[in-house]
Amino acid sequence: MIKQIAVFLENREGRVSECCKALKDAGVNLCSMSIADSKEFGILRIHTDNNELAHVTLKKAGFLSTMVDLVAIEVPDTPGALADILIQLCDGGVNIDYMYSFANASGHAQIGFKTETPEKAIVILEKLGVKMI
Amino acid sequence: MQYFQKELETMSADQKKVLQSERLVKMVKYVYENQKPYRAKMDAIKLKPDDIKSIDDIYKLPYTVKQDLRDAYPFGMMARSKKDLVRLHASSATTGKLTVAGYTMNDIDVWGECAARSLVMAGADEDSIIHVAYGYGLFTGGLGMHYGGEKLGACVVPASAGNTQKQIQLITDFGADIICCTPSYIIYLAEEFEKMGLKPGVDLKLKGGVFGAEAWSENMRADIEKRLGIRACDIYGLSEIAGPGVACDCEYKTGMHFQDDHFYPEIVDVDTLEQLPIGESGELVITTLTKEGMPLLRYRTRDIASLNADPCPCGRTTIKLNKITGRSDDMLIIRGVNVFPSQIESVLLKNHNIEPHYHINVDRVNNLDTMEIVVELSPHISIDQVEDVEAIRKKLTSEMASALSVSAKITLVSPGTVERSEGKAKRITDRRKL
């Protein structure tokens, strides 16, 4: 399991850059990011090299920041590898709220996802021998 | 039909003064004997009913304010018992409590007469079909014009507000010649008529209308009159005094004829509360001269306006009320509904997902008032999905709509982003151009 930070951003010019600047000033490095957006606001989801510091920094800078647990896995870089895992999770009754991939240099894809039932997901993933981060 | 009550509407200044004086003297005695909160005000400054000998003495009387009505909620200001009251109207007040007004049968009659006088000014007569598209209910617009139309002997269509397609069908099929609604709604209707290819004078028989319950400009009047080829009259009223009909424009639009045989207007300086000479702008203060259920002496309306006594070519001799130019409190009128920022605050304080910091943006889009409330999310909540935010907004939107009786668009922003100000917070941006 890894930590992810979700930041509420109203749709206003410069809001993402303000957020990134706060992290830069604190010396936090971004590992991944994904944005879920609606017409008027977005939820920026990031994973960094120091999530505790990132969370505190963003809160101090006035952002609405929420720390969330993600199940993170390493998936072989071959066709169908992710599909096989997701099918098993689905059959096992694990519902995924959202997911996105991380930057890495390992040759494998790294995927993080949010679920209401992480314990259940972990049991299934262990059975499958999927490498977790 | 030129007048509804010629003698009363065209009496000479001397006759009017005698009538007003007689009525005021009687009214002050009546209030002193029957309305405890006001009696206490008079006693506090050792003023006796006998000290009021004519209308010129009116300045001696203490003011009645909206807070007096709130303190006396619900029936403390009524001068008659429930046996004599036949109707209660109410409008929203700052604290969520309503401002209640009680009417006797005679009050309803007087109000109906004033509304009938107004309808005649707009061009109505006994043969008219009067389409009332004001809301019917606690709001005085619908029932006020309804009773006015019936008093006149015209035929009233109680369409009430909403369902525009049905309204258009009624207006065209019944051949309404007079319409009553808010100024923004008549413009909306005019646009719909145009879209449907309904032509004034051909498909539409409209020739006049009374439009009120919200502020509007001379430009809007010109627009309405041009697009529909009708006489557009501004009408004034407030539920505490009587609904629409307290004052109304005639065809010459030299200011709204104030029905000053029943309601006596004064303009006072907002700061010193001194009576101002005719022509100067200040807060409109009204004294009811004939009301029985809830008479009010020198009631501060919070509306900013001026009076004029110029003779009117129509022959009516009343004093006239120029267009309302603003408010002396922070009340907003959104699509005819009174909205107080404090009502918004009380909704925000009850919802733990958000902070009580907010900003209200009011605008007029396609001639309809819009209200946006910008609210901060609480820094203590957890959010990682769009649905989380949408759920908070949806809940707040419905809480706000039920508290305000008018819909508002809720925009959620990050904590700390609504501008804080030292001293009196500037919470409202009103972009409506009137």
XYZ file of C-alpha atoms in Angstrom:
567
model
C 0.000 0.000 0.000
C 1.162 3.493 -0.749
C -0.045 6.932 0.237
C -1.545 9.304 -2.254
C -2.510 12.916 -1.800
C -5.727 14.266 -3.239
C -5.958 18.034 -3.639
C -9.155 19.974 -4.366
C -8.543 22.621 -7.033
C -11.181 25.086 -8.109
C -11.103 25.832 -11.818
C -9.103 29.028 -11.664
C -6.121 30.169 -13.666
C -2.785 29.176 -12.135
C -4.200 26.890 -9.485
C -2.210 23.773 -10.522
C 0.993 25.751 -10.793
C 0.443 27.262 -7.317
C 0.129 23.738 -5.993
C 3.266 22.526 -7.783
C 5.211 25.572 -6.674
C 4.384 24.892 -3.019
C 5.765 21.357 -3.444
C 8.846 22.610 -5.275
C 9.589 25.088 -2.482
C 9.399 22.224 0.020
C 11.723 20.086 -2.116
C 9.123 17.411 -2.763
C 9.488 15.340 -5.927
C 6.373 14.214 -7.814
C 6.283 10.561 -8.858
C 2.875 10.495 -10.471
C -0.168 12.602 -11.009
C -3.682 12.286 -12.283
C -6.514 14.786 -12.412
C -10.204 14.040 -12.204
C -12.105 17.085 -13.280
C -15.595 18.468 -13.578
C -16.626 21.738 -15.210
C -15.825 23.837 -12.191
C -13.165 22.056 -10.190
C -10.678 19.223 -10.295
C -9.219 16.692 -7.891
C -5.475 16.439 -8.371
C -4.100 13.100 -7.191
C -0.376 12.877 -6.654
C 2.153 10.447 -5.297
C 5.490 11.913 -4.215
C 8.804 10.915 -2.702
C 7.709 12.394 0.645
C 3.945 12.260 1.039
C 3.852 13.375 4.689
C 5.800 16.527 3.870
C 3.754 17.137 0.738
C 0.478 16.847 2.681
C 1.595 19.230 5.439
C 3.050 21.672 2.915
C -0.131 21.826 0.870
C -2.336 22.247 3.931
C -0.146 25.100 5.127
C -0.416 26.707 1.696
C -4.197 26.676 2.067
C -5.032 23.691 -0.129
C -7.671 21.187 0.817
C -5.437 18.115 0.901
C -6.480 14.567 1.804
C -4.145 11.629 2.370
C -5.512 8.405 0.860
C -4.288 4.781 0.851
C -3.822 3.200 -2.559
C -3.077 -0.395 -3.385
C -0.038 -0.286 -5.689
C 1.163 -3.102 -7.891
C 3.827 -3.832 -10.424
C 2.516 -5.245 -13.684
C 4.690 -6.980 -16.325
C 4.970 -4.917 -19.488
C 3.154 -7.465 -21.654
C -0.207 -7.419 -23.415
C -3.057 -8.543 -21.175
C -1.059 -8.470 -17.940
C -3.242 -5.801 -16.345
C -6.421 -7.283 -17.738
C -5.697 -10.655 -16.100
C -5.245 -9.021 -12.717
C -8.329 -6.828 -13.016
C -10.496 -9.787 -14.034
C -9.449 -11.639 -10.905
C -10.111 -8.596 -8.720
C -13.504 -8.125 -10.281
C -14.408 -11.790 -9.805
C -13.263 -11.481 -6.195
C -15.716 -8.617 -5.630
C -13.178 -5.816 -5.440
C -14.555 -2.563 -6.794
C -11.988 -0.046 -8.045
C -12.898 3.617 -7.571
C -10.091 4.958 -9.763
C -6.597 4.019 -10.890
C -3.621 5.467 -12.667
C -0.049 4.504 -13.564
C 3.232 5.761 -12.133
C 6.431 6.871 -13.735
C 9.310 4.442 -13.188
C 12.444 3.093 -14.836
C 11.968 -0.589 -14.020
C 10.555 -1.807 -17.311
C 7.381 -2.761 -15.517
C 4.236 -0.688 -15.327
C 3.368 0.501 -11.858
C -0.329 0.980 -11.159
C -2.068 2.448 -8.145
C -5.774 2.100 -7.462
C -8.272 3.122 -4.833
C -10.796 0.658 -3.460
C -13.162 0.503 -0.512
C -11.861 -3.029 0.244
C -8.059 -2.959 0.082
C -7.665 -6.054 2.353
C -9.711 -8.137 -0.034
C -7.681 -6.840 -2.994
C -4.393 -7.638 -1.284
C -5.436 -11.243 -0.570
C -6.324 -11.750 -4.236
C -3.170 -10.063 -5.482
C -0.984 -12.166 -3.148
C -2.659 -15.316 -4.439
C -1.881 -14.195 -8.005
C 1.699 -13.501 -7.057
C 1.406 -9.896 -8.198
C 4.232 -7.754 -6.874
C 2.947 -5.002 -4.603
C 4.695 -1.763 -3.820
C -62.155 53.845 -18.124
C -60.124 56.712 -16.724
C -60.292 56.178 -12.971
C -61.513 53.468 -10.629
C -62.477 55.878 -7.827
C -62.512 59.317 -9.402
C -63.409 61.338 -6.302
C -60.696 59.798 -4.181
C -58.050 59.799 -6.872
C -58.573 63.380 -8.010
C -59.460 65.221 -4.800
C -57.906 68.652 -4.254
C -54.830 69.082 -2.100
C -56.906 70.768 0.621
C -59.493 67.996 0.693
C -56.703 65.424 0.778
C -55.023 67.106 3.701
C -58.245 67.221 5.700
C -58.898 63.567 4.981
C -55.326 62.523 5.837
C -55.404 64.528 9.048
C -58.731 63.076 10.183
C -57.533 59.580 9.404
C -54.150 59.983 11.062
C -55.630 61.335 14.303
C -58.014 58.407 14.415
C -55.302 55.928 13.460
C -52.895 57.083 16.179
C -55.617 56.692 18.830
C -56.488 53.262 17.440
C -52.879 52.081 17.426
C -52.233 53.475 20.909
C -55.178 51.533 22.239
C -54.682 48.295 20.294
C -51.011 47.785 19.422
C -48.985 47.333 22.604
C -45.454 47.543 21.113
C -46.232 50.916 19.543
C -47.983 52.218 22.638
C -44.767 51.473 24.546
C -42.795 53.499 21.996
C -45.144 56.484 22.432
C -45.104 56.189 26.210
C -41.299 56.100 26.173
C -41.178 59.586 24.651
C -44.286 60.760 26.578
C -46.271 61.257 23.383
C -50.053 61.119 23.755
C -52.497 60.468 20.929
C -53.913 63.951 21.576
C -50.569 65.463 20.590
C -51.256 64.440 16.989
C -53.734 66.986 15.684
C -53.107 66.871 11.942
C -50.972 65.222 9.288
C -48.375 67.949 9.917
C -47.708 66.404 13.342
C -46.690 63.060 11.857
C -42.992 63.803 12.356
C -43.535 63.591 16.140
C -44.382 59.894 15.933
C -41.706 57.265 16.555
C -40.730 54.908 13.744
C -41.800 51.311 13.395
C -39.054 49.030 12.054
C -38.926 45.494 10.724
C -37.313 44.340 13.983
C -40.496 45.385 15.838
C -42.434 42.977 13.632
C -39.909 40.230 14.251
C -39.941 40.784 18.013
C -43.716 40.570 17.966
C -43.741 37.380 15.866
C -46.249 36.139 14.974
C -49.240 38.165 16.174
C -47.891 40.841 18.558
C -48.421 43.704 16.081
C -52.008 42.796 15.278
C -54.497 45.375 16.476
C -57.413 43.006 16.028
C -58.154 39.569 17.391
C -58.213 36.434 15.283
C -61.975 36.811 15.076
C -61.539 39.850 12.809
C -58.493 38.739 10.833
C -59.298 37.015 7.557
C -55.871 36.619 5.960
C -52.210 36.306 6.854
C -49.379 37.047 4.422
C -45.715 36.646 5.199
C -42.352 37.442 3.695
C -38.903 36.249 4.656
C -36.942 38.137 7.266
C -33.268 38.109 8.184
C -33.311 35.569 10.959
C -35.273 32.921 9.144
C -38.377 34.074 10.967
C -41.097 35.436 8.771
C -42.516 38.931 8.796
C -46.245 38.402 9.201
C -49.028 40.752 8.149
C -52.640 40.244 9.190
C -55.570 41.662 7.225
C -59.193 42.226 8.181
C -61.926 41.986 5.554
C -61.850 45.770 5.290
C -58.082 45.721 4.755
C -58.509 43.239 1.915
C -61.177 45.518 0.397
C -58.968 48.616 0.601
C -56.015 46.743 -0.844
C -58.231 45.417 -3.645
C -59.415 48.968 -4.386
C -55.827 50.198 -4.591
C -54.885 47.275 -6.849
C -57.966 48.053 -8.995
C -56.911 51.710 -9.275
C -53.514 50.443 -10.453
C -55.018 48.110 -13.044
C -57.054 50.975 -14.466
C -53.844 52.997 -14.724
C -52.408 50.169 -16.825
C -55.445 50.363 -19.117
C -57.812 47.781 -17.621
C -61.600 48.065 -17.363
C -64.619 45.835 -16.574
C -64.228 44.011 -19.901
C -60.579 43.139 -19.378
C -59.120 39.664 -19.153
C -56.405 40.035 -16.514
C -53.701 37.403 -16.556
C -52.023 37.172 -13.130
C -48.639 35.444 -13.412
C -47.407 36.499 -9.992
C -47.066 33.627 -7.536
C -50.156 32.927 -5.442
C -49.501 32.210 -1.787
C -47.853 33.909 1.172
C -46.294 36.307 -1.333
C -48.759 39.161 -1.862
C -48.330 39.542 -5.625
C -50.774 36.941 -6.906
C -53.673 37.388 -4.523
C -53.217 41.179 -4.445
C -53.712 41.632 -8.174
C -56.358 38.910 -8.200
C -58.574 40.771 -5.737
C -57.829 44.024 -7.558
C -59.046 42.554 -10.830
C -62.217 41.213 -9.234
C -62.894 44.554 -7.501
C -62.657 46.184 -10.892
C -65.188 43.731 -12.251
C -62.763 42.370 -14.804
C -62.195 38.685 -15.480
C -59.133 37.328 -13.704
C -57.028 34.371 -14.853
C -55.159 33.121 -11.761
C -52.277 31.542 -13.688
C -49.761 31.990 -10.842
C -46.023 31.647 -11.555
C -44.197 29.020 -13.608
C -44.999 26.711 -16.540
C -44.375 29.240 -19.278
C -45.846 27.185 -22.135
C -49.153 26.922 -20.281
C -49.047 30.645 -19.508
C -48.580 31.445 -23.197
C -51.468 29.186 -24.135
C -53.735 30.915 -21.602
C -52.649 34.399 -22.675
C -53.282 33.721 -26.355
C -56.402 31.520 -26.104
C -58.178 33.709 -23.526
C -57.027 36.921 -25.204
C -55.629 38.548 -22.066
C -55.343 42.332 -22.468
C -53.718 43.016 -19.099
C -50.910 41.064 -17.478
C -49.407 41.192 -13.980
C -45.979 39.689 -13.237
C -42.396 40.596 -12.455
C -40.579 42.776 -15.016
C -38.016 40.045 -15.657
C -40.748 37.523 -16.360
C -42.532 39.737 -18.896
C -39.262 40.094 -20.796
C -38.821 36.345 -20.704
C -42.366 35.944 -22.017
C -41.683 38.499 -24.767
C -38.718 36.421 -25.907
C -40.817 33.272 -25.903
C -43.553 35.036 -27.921
C -40.937 36.036 -30.480
C -39.541 32.504 -30.690
C -43.009 31.118 -31.274
C -43.769 33.784 -33.860
C -46.659 35.259 -31.828
C -47.162 38.852 -32.921
C -48.354 41.656 -30.626
C -51.653 43.061 -31.860
C -52.263 39.995 -34.043
C -51.870 36.859 -31.934
C -51.663 38.765 -28.679
C -54.251 41.199 -27.348
C -52.075 42.540 -24.536
C -52.297 46.306 -24.134
C -50.962 46.906 -20.648
C -49.371 45.394 -17.614
C -48.337 46.098 -14.049
C -44.890 44.840 -13.208
C -43.358 44.860 -9.763
C -41.791 42.967 -6.857
C -38.313 43.735 -8.167
C -36.418 46.822 -9.225
C -36.319 47.671 -12.917
C -35.117 50.532 -15.061
C -36.524 52.940 -17.612
C -34.487 51.067 -20.237
C -36.263 47.866 -19.359
C -39.584 49.680 -19.585
C -38.724 50.995 -23.042
C -37.718 47.479 -24.093
C -40.943 45.895 -22.791
C -43.156 48.572 -24.353
C -41.406 48.322 -27.717
C -41.365 44.554 -27.930
C -44.929 44.005 -26.824
C -46.565 47.279 -27.828
C -48.073 47.649 -24.349
C -48.208 50.168 -21.531
C -45.752 48.933 -18.886
C -46.522 50.270 -15.406
C -44.293 49.923 -12.365
C -46.258 48.902 -9.273
C -45.134 49.188 -5.676
C -46.167 47.390 -2.534
C -44.837 45.485 0.427
C -46.599 42.829 2.442
C -46.275 44.695 5.751
C -48.309 47.621 4.376
C -50.335 45.954 1.599
C -49.113 44.029 -1.396
C -48.961 45.557 -4.889
C -51.097 48.647 -5.343
C -49.663 50.968 -2.708
C -48.398 52.986 -5.685
C -48.503 52.523 -9.457
C -47.620 54.292 -12.705
C -50.322 55.741 -14.921
C -49.990 56.100 -18.695
C -47.880 59.251 -18.322
C -45.287 57.607 -16.069
C -44.490 60.725 -14.101
C -43.852 58.701 -10.968
C -46.029 56.072 -9.274
C -49.292 57.484 -7.952
C -49.128 56.795 -4.241
C -52.535 55.940 -2.814
C -52.085 58.553 -0.127
C -55.663 58.530 1.097
C -54.785 55.115 2.613
C -50.994 55.144 2.867
C -49.045 58.262 3.777
C -45.475 58.397 2.474
C -42.529 60.333 3.822
C -38.880 60.351 2.803
C -36.380 60.507 5.657
C -32.639 60.862 5.885
C -31.176 57.390 6.476
C -28.653 58.659 9.026
C -30.442 61.434 10.913
C -33.975 60.058 10.341
C -35.127 63.636 9.786
C -37.987 64.132 7.354
C -36.683 65.334 3.979
C -38.408 67.811 1.661
C -40.251 66.513 -1.387
C -37.851 65.692 -4.208
C -34.938 64.589 -2.053
C -33.836 60.989 -1.983
C -33.896 58.961 1.218
C -35.651 56.078 2.922
C -39.343 55.666 2.209
C -41.438 55.649 5.388
C -45.120 54.712 5.213
C -47.977 55.271 7.649
C -51.163 53.306 7.106
C -54.135 55.648 7.479
C -56.978 53.143 7.362
C -55.569 49.716 8.135
C -57.211 47.675 10.876
C -55.452 44.297 11.130
C -51.882 45.440 11.372
C -51.739 49.224 11.230
C -48.209 50.617 11.061
C -47.185 54.126 11.995
C -44.119 55.520 10.241
C -42.890 52.138 9.043
C -39.346 52.248 7.673
C -39.474 50.325 4.398
C -35.678 50.338 3.834
C -36.400 51.238 0.223
C -34.493 54.258 -1.075
C -36.535 56.575 -3.289
C -37.843 60.110 -3.681
C -41.305 61.662 -4.002
C -42.603 64.213 -6.445
C -45.680 66.416 -6.286
C -45.677 67.599 -9.895
C -49.151 67.700 -11.429
C -49.876 64.694 -13.644
C -51.740 65.073 -16.970
C -53.889 62.063 -16.003
C -55.708 64.234 -13.454
C -54.852 62.166 -10.403
C -53.750 64.372 -7.565
C -51.808 61.951 -5.419
C -48.206 62.443 -4.476
C -45.926 60.283 -6.621
C -43.158 57.853 -5.826
C -40.180 57.882 -8.170
C -38.519 54.583 -9.018
C -36.950 52.730 -6.097
C -33.199 53.131 -6.446
C -31.874 50.842 -3.728
C -32.059 49.491 -0.202
C -30.745 50.858 3.076
C -30.114 47.343 4.387
C -28.411 44.314 2.866
C -31.595 42.688 1.626
C -31.426 41.361 -1.936
C -34.459 40.876 -4.114
C -33.908 37.857 -6.344
C -36.692 37.142 -8.834
C -39.098 38.896 -6.494
C -38.027 36.984 -3.388
C -36.440 38.766 -0.429
C -33.075 37.266 0.435
C -31.018 38.308 3.448
C -27.331 37.336 3.663
C -27.960 36.248 7.260
C -30.321 33.524 5.981
C -27.470 32.195 3.868
C -25.146 32.332 6.874
C -27.463 30.278 9.022
C -27.604 27.531 6.385
C -23.801 27.500 6.077
C -23.295 27.313 9.834
C -25.377 24.158 10.039
C -23.355 22.323 7.367
C -20.050 20.926 8.638
C -18.494 20.251 5.261
C -18.023 23.940 4.614
C -16.756 27.112 6.242
C -19.064 30.051 6.993
C -17.145 32.254 4.541
C -19.047 33.114 1.415
C -19.552 35.605 -1.349
C -22.772 36.271 -3.228
C -22.709 37.157 -6.923
C -25.951 38.483 -8.313
C -26.436 39.041 -12.003
C -29.178 39.249 -14.560
C -28.811 36.766 -17.401
C -31.376 36.882 -20.217
C -33.375 39.222 -18.000
C -33.674 36.725 -15.165
C -31.918 37.257 -11.852
C -29.244 34.729 -11.023
C -27.556 34.211 -7.688
C -24.293 32.392 -7.142
C -23.035 31.648 -3.650
C -19.313 30.990 -3.486
C -18.526 28.900 -0.406
C -15.312 27.518 1.069
C -14.917 23.833 1.739
C -13.847 23.016 5.281
C -10.122 22.168 5.583
C -11.118 19.275 7.843
C -12.950 17.165 5.322
C -11.510 14.352 3.199
C -12.007 14.538 -0.529
C -10.374 12.461 -3.243
C -13.159 12.066 -5.768
C -15.312 14.388 -7.859
C -18.444 12.732 -6.467
C -17.443 13.736 -2.914
C -17.535 17.396 -3.911
C -20.702 17.002 -5.994
C -22.481 15.377 -3.035
C -21.597 18.311 -0.774
C -22.751 20.771 -3.397
C -26.000 18.966 -4.041
C -26.873 18.852 -0.349
C -26.025 22.520 0.135
C -27.977 23.529 -2.977
C -31.133 21.899 -1.670
C -30.651 23.252 1.876
C -30.204 26.726 0.413
C -33.244 26.462 -1.885
C -35.516 25.429 0.960
C -34.237 28.192 3.271
C -34.318 30.995 0.679
C -37.341 29.971 -1.427
C -35.273 30.785 -4.493
C -32.579 28.717 -6.156
C -28.906 29.630 -5.994
C -25.930 28.178 -7.797
C -23.389 26.909 -5.279
C -19.715 27.138 -6.193
C -17.280 25.423 -3.837
C -13.759 26.778 -3.458
C -10.657 25.939 -1.414
C -10.464 27.006 2.226
C -9.123 30.527 2.682
C -9.874 31.735 -0.840
C -12.970 33.845 -0.184
C -11.772 37.358 0.417
C -11.652 38.358 4.074
C -12.205 41.979 4.857
C -11.571 44.016 7.933
C -14.640 45.648 9.387
C -17.857 45.271 7.463
C -17.516 42.351 5.084
C -18.314 43.031 1.443
C -20.157 39.828 0.761
C -22.266 40.849 -2.183
C -21.417 41.710 -5.783
C -24.524 42.836 -7.619
C -23.818 43.082 -11.339
C -27.414 43.706 -12.345
C -27.545 46.822 -14.480
C -30.752 48.647 -13.818
